[in-house]
Amino acid sequence: MDIGYYTSEALTLLHSLIGIPSISREEDAAADFLQNYIEETGIMTGRSGNNIWCISPMFDANRPTILLNSHIDTVKPVAGWRKQPFTPKVGNGKLYGLGSNDAGGSLVSLFQAYRYLSTTEQSYNLIFLASCEEEVSGKNGIESVLPQLPPIDLGVVGEPTEMHPAIAEKGLMVLDVTARGKAGHAARNEGDNAIYKVLQDIEWFRTYKFPKESELLGPVKMSVTQINAGTQHNVIPDLCNFVVDIRSNEFYSNEEIFKEICEHIGSEAKARSFRLNSSRIAAEHPFVLRAKEAGRIPFGSPTLSDQALMPFPSLKMGPGKSSRSHTADEYIMIQEIEEAIKLYISILDGLQLPCYNR
């Protein structure tokens, strides 16, 4: 294997992708470019919306299947960029540009690993998927594609983890909570103040502890993050709304957490979605064991990814640092991409995998 060649190819592709704005739900141009790039390498693609995939040519339905996935979309550039977010620039061993770290480095590294491994004889099938709308957990992203693919036995999600395997990931549920009172004049003893009604519920969210804590992810975390009530100073508010951000661990589904909440609060709660559950893969999984043999350290991740939408064993692992994501002057180290390609290939080459979906 010529690692220099694959690294050069990865960097050339990443330069091009940085130069094509691909904000979530606006990925058309980047998806077109990536599909053309893949097909110019001689690899056939499938496409649904702005999701692009390729399946190893030696596919055998009797073998387990590994999905290599990362996303092509980015967040909007934040204030504070001193460089141009859509102009790739190299300096001091770093490649700057929006999406370079999250998750362009992972995307191009996984694809080059796929290019190499799909030409070798393996005991598993390999699928590469570049998905869209990851940053907004959009329904036109990976969730829409998985039913179109063969059954998956392992998902490897490319996100910046310094190439350590995140074998557990917190889920997300957002609640809109409403208390209703009765309007009245603030100068008189009338009305039913909706703000006062929510105080006890907000305190419950602040102090309640779900009993099951995770060694990797810690406890379920609930945070009241927004509140809105009242129209003017002299009117008793008849409505008070607040928002709760809930990060679940692998011991509770979002539905279970929601049921527990409804049994304890007096206000009306509505979940925006139950889709984004916590996930975990066994520490004894063959991929994880190989990563540990290579000196990688398994950990639990507090940040959300498309892993939340995978109904099969999965883990998150990619070049770069999570702390660089969504920041001004985002960058990836060139050396990190080279190391990622080598490590992906060394772990996957010859891997023996159990069939999860059989």
Tab-separated table of C-alpha atoms in Angstrom:
chain	number	residue	atom	x	y	z
A	1	MET	CA	0.000	0.000	0.000
A	2	ASP	CA	1.346	3.424	-0.996
A	3	ILE	CA	0.180	5.551	1.948
A	4	GLY	CA	1.695	8.648	0.368
A	5	TYR	CA	-0.534	8.253	-2.690
A	6	TYR	CA	-3.721	7.808	-0.668
A	7	THR	CA	-2.838	10.722	1.611
A	8	SER	CA	-2.211	12.965	-1.400
A	9	GLU	CA	-5.534	11.930	-2.914
A	10	ALA	CA	-7.342	12.604	0.377
A	11	LEU	CA	-5.845	16.081	0.693
A	12	THR	CA	-6.637	16.986	-2.912
A	13	LEU	CA	-10.249	15.945	-2.382
A	14	LEU	CA	-10.496	17.824	0.908
A	15	HIS	CA	-9.110	21.002	-0.673
A	16	SER	CA	-11.838	20.821	-3.298
A	17	LEU	CA	-14.632	20.137	-0.809
A	18	ILE	CA	-13.628	23.039	1.439
A	19	GLY	CA	-13.943	25.318	-1.579
A	20	ILE	CA	-17.564	24.282	-2.180
A	21	PRO	CA	-19.948	25.701	0.462
A	22	SER	CA	-22.042	22.828	1.847
A	23	ILE	CA	-24.088	24.242	4.702
A	24	SER	CA	-26.677	21.735	5.963
A	25	ARG	CA	-29.549	21.384	3.466
A	26	GLU	CA	-27.448	23.227	0.858
A	27	GLU	CA	-25.088	20.398	-0.094
A	28	ASP	CA	-26.085	19.971	-3.766
A	29	ALA	CA	-22.858	21.308	-5.316
A	30	ALA	CA	-20.596	19.402	-2.913
A	31	ALA	CA	-22.565	16.190	-3.470
A	32	ASP	CA	-22.336	16.610	-7.257
A	33	PHE	CA	-18.591	17.148	-7.047
A	34	LEU	CA	-17.991	14.201	-4.730
A	35	GLN	CA	-20.061	11.845	-6.847
A	36	ASN	CA	-18.140	12.847	-9.974
A	37	TYR	CA	-14.827	12.469	-8.143
A	38	ILE	CA	-15.690	8.956	-6.957
A	39	GLU	CA	-16.883	7.850	-10.379
A	40	GLU	CA	-13.730	9.243	-12.016
A	41	THR	CA	-11.751	6.811	-9.835
A	42	GLY	CA	-13.698	3.991	-11.512
A	43	ILE	CA	-16.046	3.306	-8.597
A	44	MET	CA	-19.802	3.058	-9.181
A	45	THR	CA	-22.030	5.149	-6.920
A	46	GLY	CA	-25.578	5.240	-5.671
A	47	ARG	CA	-27.295	8.464	-4.758
A	48	SER	CA	-30.412	9.563	-2.914
A	49	GLY	CA	-30.835	13.307	-2.537
A	50	ASN	CA	-27.415	14.541	-1.459
A	51	ASN	CA	-26.339	11.212	0.026
A	52	ILE	CA	-23.784	9.245	-1.995
A	53	TRP	CA	-22.614	5.700	-1.436
A	54	CYS	CA	-20.572	2.932	-3.018
A	55	ILE	CA	-20.618	-0.802	-2.334
A	56	SER	CA	-17.564	-3.028	-2.649
A	57	PRO	CA	-17.664	-4.910	-5.967
A	58	MET	CA	-17.199	-8.326	-4.346
A	59	PHE	CA	-20.416	-7.978	-2.312
A	60	ASP	CA	-21.722	-11.271	-0.915
A	61	ALA	CA	-25.025	-11.319	0.972
A	62	ASN	CA	-23.731	-14.172	3.143
A	63	ARG	CA	-20.985	-11.993	4.615
A	64	PRO	CA	-21.325	-9.333	7.308
A	65	THR	CA	-21.291	-5.726	6.074
A	66	ILE	CA	-19.365	-2.740	7.436
A	67	LEU	CA	-20.540	0.814	6.794
A	68	LEU	CA	-17.927	3.580	6.631
A	69	ASN	CA	-19.817	6.853	7.046
A	70	SER	CA	-19.132	10.539	7.418
A	71	HIS	CA	-20.966	13.705	6.393
A	72	ILE	CA	-20.465	16.346	3.725
A	73	ASP	CA	-22.429	19.171	5.345
A	74	THR	CA	-21.083	21.860	7.661
A	75	VAL	CA	-22.478	24.400	10.077
A	76	LYS	CA	-22.553	28.053	9.020
A	77	PRO	CA	-19.235	29.852	9.583
A	78	VAL	CA	-19.146	31.546	12.979
A	79	ALA	CA	-18.012	35.106	13.551
A	80	GLY	CA	-14.307	35.534	14.146
A	81	TRP	CA	-12.833	33.853	11.073
A	82	ARG	CA	-9.559	35.575	10.197
A	83	LYS	CA	-9.052	33.292	7.198
A	84	GLN	CA	-11.607	32.663	4.468
A	85	PRO	CA	-13.788	29.703	5.535
A	86	PHE	CA	-14.297	28.478	1.953
A	87	THR	CA	-10.700	29.000	0.788
A	88	PRO	CA	-8.429	26.108	1.792
A	89	LYS	CA	-5.096	27.289	3.129
A	90	VAL	CA	-2.097	25.271	4.309
A	91	GLY	CA	0.318	26.508	6.960
A	92	ASN	CA	2.491	24.891	9.627
A	93	GLY	CA	1.243	21.428	8.723
A	94	LYS	CA	-2.405	22.491	9.040
A	95	LEU	CA	-5.140	22.641	6.429
A	96	TYR	CA	-7.564	25.442	7.280
A	97	GLY	CA	-11.152	25.716	6.079
A	98	LEU	CA	-14.755	25.243	7.163
A	99	GLY	CA	-15.481	21.535	7.530
A	100	SER	CA	-11.821	20.505	7.440
A	101	ASN	CA	-12.022	19.025	10.937
A	102	ASP	CA	-15.765	18.366	11.139
A	103	ALA	CA	-15.850	16.172	9.302
A	104	GLY	CA	-13.957	16.551	6.033
A	105	GLY	CA	-10.818	14.911	7.391
A	106	SER	CA	-12.799	11.838	8.375
A	107	LEU	CA	-14.745	11.784	5.096
A	108	VAL	CA	-11.694	11.771	2.825
A	109	SER	CA	-9.726	9.388	5.054
A	110	LEU	CA	-12.554	6.853	5.167
A	111	PHE	CA	-13.006	7.044	1.408
A	112	GLN	CA	-9.328	6.379	0.748
A	113	ALA	CA	-9.452	3.446	3.175
A	114	TYR	CA	-12.483	2.185	1.250
A	115	ARG	CA	-10.640	2.576	-2.071
A	116	TYR	CA	-7.814	0.370	-0.845
A	117	LEU	CA	-9.828	-2.231	1.062
A	118	SER	CA	-12.467	-2.693	-1.650
A	119	THR	CA	-9.747	-4.044	-3.958
A	120	THR	CA	-8.628	-6.668	-1.424
A	121	GLU	CA	-10.180	-9.956	-0.376
A	122	GLN	CA	-11.965	-9.558	2.974
A	123	SER	CA	-14.402	-11.665	4.993
A	124	TYR	CA	-16.908	-8.795	4.999
A	125	ASN	CA	-18.601	-6.402	2.592
A	126	LEU	CA	-17.742	-2.727	2.677
A	127	ILE	CA	-19.968	0.280	2.017
A	128	PHE	CA	-18.832	3.900	1.970
A	129	LEU	CA	-21.529	6.508	2.578
A	130	ALA	CA	-21.150	10.278	2.442
A	131	SER	CA	-24.336	11.598	4.018
A	132	CYS	CA	-25.924	15.028	4.261
A	133	GLU	CA	-27.832	17.012	6.916
A	134	GLU	CA	-25.837	15.518	9.789
A	135	GLU	CA	-25.329	18.851	11.537
A	136	VAL	CA	-29.110	19.360	11.790
A	137	SER	CA	-30.072	15.671	12.256
A	138	GLY	CA	-32.164	16.114	9.120
A	139	LYS	CA	-34.561	13.441	7.919
A	140	ASN	CA	-33.156	13.643	4.386
A	141	GLY	CA	-29.762	12.482	5.642
A	142	ILE	CA	-28.604	9.053	6.728
A	143	GLU	CA	-32.014	8.102	8.107
A	144	SER	CA	-33.439	8.215	4.577
A	145	VAL	CA	-30.589	6.165	3.095
A	146	LEU	CA	-30.209	3.198	5.437
A	147	PRO	CA	-33.404	1.453	4.212
A	148	GLN	CA	-31.928	1.535	0.675
A	149	LEU	CA	-28.721	-0.250	1.686
A	150	PRO	CA	-28.052	-3.915	2.475
A	151	PRO	CA	-28.264	-4.912	6.154
A	152	ILE	CA	-25.378	-3.430	8.154
A	153	ASP	CA	-23.474	-5.280	10.872
A	154	LEU	CA	-21.106	-2.499	11.961
A	155	GLY	CA	-21.063	1.247	11.464
A	156	VAL	CA	-17.820	3.252	11.646
A	157	VAL	CA	-18.755	6.930	11.887
A	158	GLY	CA	-16.082	9.436	10.944
A	159	GLU	CA	-16.024	12.332	13.411
A	160	PRO	CA	-13.037	14.089	15.041
A	161	THR	CA	-12.022	11.886	17.992
A	162	GLU	CA	-8.197	11.961	17.589
A	163	MET	CA	-8.675	8.420	16.231
A	164	HIS	CA	-9.743	7.072	19.599
A	165	PRO	CA	-12.924	4.935	19.390
A	166	ALA	CA	-16.002	6.503	20.969
A	167	ILE	CA	-17.804	3.296	21.932
A	168	ALA	CA	-20.725	5.120	23.528
A	169	GLU	CA	-22.480	8.350	22.624
A	170	LYS	CA	-25.074	10.411	24.442
A	171	GLY	CA	-28.500	10.802	22.897
A	172	LEU	CA	-30.557	13.973	22.617
A	173	MET	CA	-34.158	14.893	23.294
A	174	VAL	CA	-35.534	18.431	23.347
A	175	LEU	CA	-38.729	19.199	25.265
A	176	ASP	CA	-41.099	22.142	24.926
A	177	VAL	CA	-42.843	22.588	28.271
A	178	THR	CA	-45.924	24.772	28.768
A	179	ALA	CA	-47.774	25.980	31.861
A	180	ARG	CA	-51.133	27.727	31.531
A	181	GLY	CA	-52.556	30.247	33.973
A	182	LYS	CA	-55.066	33.094	33.782
A	183	ALA	CA	-54.366	36.693	32.832
A	184	GLY	CA	-55.176	39.509	35.252
A	185	HIS	CA	-54.120	43.011	36.289
A	186	ALA	CA	-50.858	42.974	38.258
A	187	ALA	CA	-52.146	45.726	40.576
A	188	ARG	CA	-55.048	43.640	41.805
A	189	ASN	CA	-55.247	40.206	43.423
A	190	GLU	CA	-56.476	38.435	40.316
A	191	GLY	CA	-55.256	36.018	37.682
A	192	ASP	CA	-53.183	32.856	37.950
A	193	ASN	CA	-49.497	33.463	37.236
A	194	ALA	CA	-48.130	30.893	34.764
A	195	ILE	CA	-44.538	31.769	35.697
A	196	TYR	CA	-45.108	30.694	39.286
A	197	LYS	CA	-46.551	27.415	38.017
A	198	VAL	CA	-43.340	26.432	36.263
A	199	LEU	CA	-40.983	27.199	39.144
A	200	GLN	CA	-41.436	23.828	40.820
A	201	ASP	CA	-41.044	21.981	37.516
A	202	ILE	CA	-37.861	23.878	36.644
A	203	GLU	CA	-36.437	23.045	40.049
A	204	TRP	CA	-37.301	19.367	39.444
A	205	PHE	CA	-35.393	19.391	36.149
A	206	ARG	CA	-32.448	21.031	37.923
A	207	THR	CA	-32.216	18.541	40.763
A	208	TYR	CA	-33.682	15.197	39.616
A	209	LYS	CA	-31.183	12.371	39.095
A	210	PHE	CA	-32.032	9.317	37.015
A	211	PRO	CA	-30.704	6.353	39.014
A	212	LYS	CA	-28.752	4.548	36.267
A	213	GLU	CA	-25.384	6.195	35.578
A	214	SER	CA	-23.034	5.096	32.829
A	215	GLU	CA	-19.362	4.372	33.360
A	216	LEU	CA	-18.665	5.886	29.931
A	217	LEU	CA	-21.321	8.603	29.629
A	218	GLY	CA	-22.199	9.507	33.189
A	219	PRO	CA	-25.744	10.411	34.242
A	220	VAL	CA	-28.669	11.600	32.161
A	221	LYS	CA	-28.234	15.386	31.945
A	222	MET	CA	-31.227	17.740	31.847
A	223	SER	CA	-30.793	21.497	31.312
A	224	VAL	CA	-33.455	24.189	31.086
A	225	THR	CA	-32.044	26.390	28.330
A	226	GLN	CA	-34.825	28.804	27.292
A	227	ILE	CA	-37.842	30.423	28.963
A	228	ASN	CA	-40.501	32.795	27.678
A	229	ALA	CA	-43.503	34.399	29.381
A	230	GLY	CA	-45.410	37.641	29.747
A	231	THR	CA	-46.466	40.467	27.447
A	232	GLN	CA	-46.011	43.561	29.636
A	233	HIS	CA	-45.125	44.529	33.208
A	234	ASN	CA	-48.652	45.042	34.515
A	235	VAL	CA	-50.298	41.884	33.143
A	236	ILE	CA	-50.240	38.570	34.996
A	237	PRO	CA	-48.933	36.086	32.381
A	238	ASP	CA	-51.353	33.347	31.415
A	239	LEU	CA	-48.712	31.324	29.542
A	240	CYS	CA	-45.139	30.305	30.298
A	241	ASN	CA	-43.005	28.181	27.974
A	242	PHE	CA	-39.574	26.734	28.591
A	243	VAL	CA	-37.212	24.398	26.722
A	244	VAL	CA	-35.272	21.480	28.191
A	245	ASP	CA	-32.181	19.948	26.583
A	246	ILE	CA	-31.806	16.295	27.647
A	247	ARG	CA	-28.710	14.190	27.008
A	248	SER	CA	-29.404	10.510	27.632
A	249	ASN	CA	-27.066	7.650	28.422
A	250	GLU	CA	-27.314	4.127	27.015
A	251	PHE	CA	-29.465	2.847	29.904
A	252	TYR	CA	-32.565	4.860	28.929
A	253	SER	CA	-34.426	5.322	25.681
A	254	ASN	CA	-35.823	8.790	25.064
A	255	GLU	CA	-39.335	7.397	25.417
A	256	GLU	CA	-38.507	6.019	28.880
A	257	ILE	CA	-37.062	9.359	29.979
A	258	PHE	CA	-40.104	11.222	28.657
A	259	LYS	CA	-42.482	8.927	30.537
A	260	GLU	CA	-40.566	9.484	33.786
A	261	ILE	CA	-40.658	13.255	33.296
A	262	CYS	CA	-44.403	13.330	32.671
A	263	GLU	CA	-44.987	11.466	35.927
A	264	HIS	CA	-43.179	14.164	37.930
A	265	ILE	CA	-44.033	17.567	36.460
A	266	GLY	CA	-47.299	19.489	36.462
A	267	SER	CA	-46.768	21.349	33.196
A	268	GLU	CA	-47.482	19.955	29.741
A	269	ALA	CA	-44.400	18.531	27.985
A	270	LYS	CA	-43.981	17.743	24.300
A	271	ALA	CA	-40.917	16.081	22.797
A	272	ARG	CA	-39.728	17.463	19.479
A	273	SER	CA	-38.450	13.998	18.592
A	274	PHE	CA	-37.616	10.622	20.106
A	275	ARG	CA	-35.259	9.738	17.208
A	276	LEU	CA	-31.851	10.545	18.673
A	277	ASN	CA	-31.155	7.863	21.245
A	278	SER	CA	-27.915	7.056	23.001
A	279	SER	CA	-25.794	4.302	21.459
A	280	ARG	CA	-23.093	1.887	22.558
A	281	ILE	CA	-20.960	-0.948	21.202
A	282	ALA	CA	-19.430	-3.711	23.309
A	283	ALA	CA	-15.893	-3.071	24.515
A	284	GLU	CA	-15.129	-6.657	23.384
A	285	HIS	CA	-16.218	-6.045	19.784
A	286	PRO	CA	-13.474	-7.174	17.342
A	287	PHE	CA	-13.063	-3.661	15.893
A	288	VAL	CA	-12.674	-2.141	19.361
A	289	LEU	CA	-10.168	-4.807	20.383
A	290	ARG	CA	-8.066	-4.091	17.300
A	291	ALA	CA	-8.189	-0.362	18.015
A	292	LYS	CA	-6.982	-1.021	21.557
A	293	GLU	CA	-4.143	-3.197	20.230
A	294	ALA	CA	-3.111	-0.175	18.149
A	295	GLY	CA	-2.897	1.952	21.295
A	296	ARG	CA	-6.276	3.640	20.933
A	297	ILE	CA	-8.325	4.321	24.081
A	298	PRO	CA	-12.115	3.715	24.050
A	299	PHE	CA	-14.229	6.512	25.567
A	300	GLY	CA	-17.756	7.866	25.826
A	301	SER	CA	-18.681	10.900	23.730
A	302	PRO	CA	-21.049	13.668	24.916
A	303	THR	CA	-21.593	14.987	21.379
A	304	LEU	CA	-24.223	13.756	18.942
A	305	SER	CA	-23.634	12.280	15.478
A	306	ASP	CA	-25.436	10.165	12.870
A	307	GLN	CA	-24.551	7.218	15.088
A	308	ALA	CA	-27.784	8.048	16.948
A	309	LEU	CA	-29.751	6.975	13.865
A	310	MET	CA	-28.004	3.625	13.351
A	311	PRO	CA	-30.033	0.624	14.596
A	312	PHE	CA	-26.954	-1.629	14.590
A	313	PRO	CA	-23.605	-1.731	16.462
A	314	SER	CA	-21.577	1.392	15.708
A	315	LEU	CA	-18.732	3.526	16.974
A	316	LYS	CA	-17.343	6.966	16.240
A	317	MET	CA	-13.712	7.414	15.235
A	318	GLY	CA	-11.886	9.924	13.082
A	319	PRO	CA	-8.955	12.345	12.735
A	320	GLY	CA	-8.969	15.788	14.324
A	321	LYS	CA	-10.175	17.139	17.641
A	322	SER	CA	-13.782	17.716	18.643
A	323	SER	CA	-12.780	21.023	20.265
A	324	ARG	CA	-11.910	22.460	16.829
A	325	SER	CA	-15.388	21.803	15.433
A	326	HIS	CA	-17.685	24.772	14.800
A	327	THR	CA	-14.892	27.245	15.611
A	328	ALA	CA	-13.310	30.114	13.691
A	329	ASP	CA	-10.256	29.159	11.620
A	330	GLU	CA	-11.098	25.461	11.820
A	331	TYR	CA	-8.296	23.177	10.684
A	332	ILE	CA	-7.088	19.603	10.379
A	333	MET	CA	-3.453	18.503	10.645
A	334	ILE	CA	-2.144	16.954	7.434
A	335	GLN	CA	-0.358	14.326	9.505
A	336	GLU	CA	-3.674	13.418	11.151
A	337	ILE	CA	-5.139	12.447	7.788
A	338	GLU	CA	-2.170	10.239	6.917
A	339	GLU	CA	-2.327	8.544	10.318
A	340	ALA	CA	-6.106	8.067	10.011
A	341	ILE	CA	-5.874	6.309	6.646
A	342	LYS	CA	-3.176	3.974	7.955
A	343	LEU	CA	-5.073	3.199	11.153
A	344	TYR	CA	-8.438	2.620	9.460
A	345	ILE	CA	-6.807	0.178	7.063
A	346	SER	CA	-4.748	-1.628	9.716
A	347	ILE	CA	-7.833	-2.201	11.888
A	348	LEU	CA	-10.134	-3.241	9.045
A	349	ASP	CA	-7.748	-5.348	6.983
A	350	GLY	CA	-8.418	-8.971	7.858
A	351	LEU	CA	-11.014	-8.117	10.513
A	352	GLN	CA	-13.312	-11.004	11.418
A	353	LEU	CA	-16.788	-9.712	12.129
A	354	PRO	CA	-19.901	-11.340	13.598
A	355	CYS	CA	-23.165	-10.985	11.688
A	356	TYR	CA	-25.468	-8.670	13.622
A	357	ASN	CA	-28.320	-8.541	11.092
A	358	ARG	CA	-28.629	-12.249	10.268
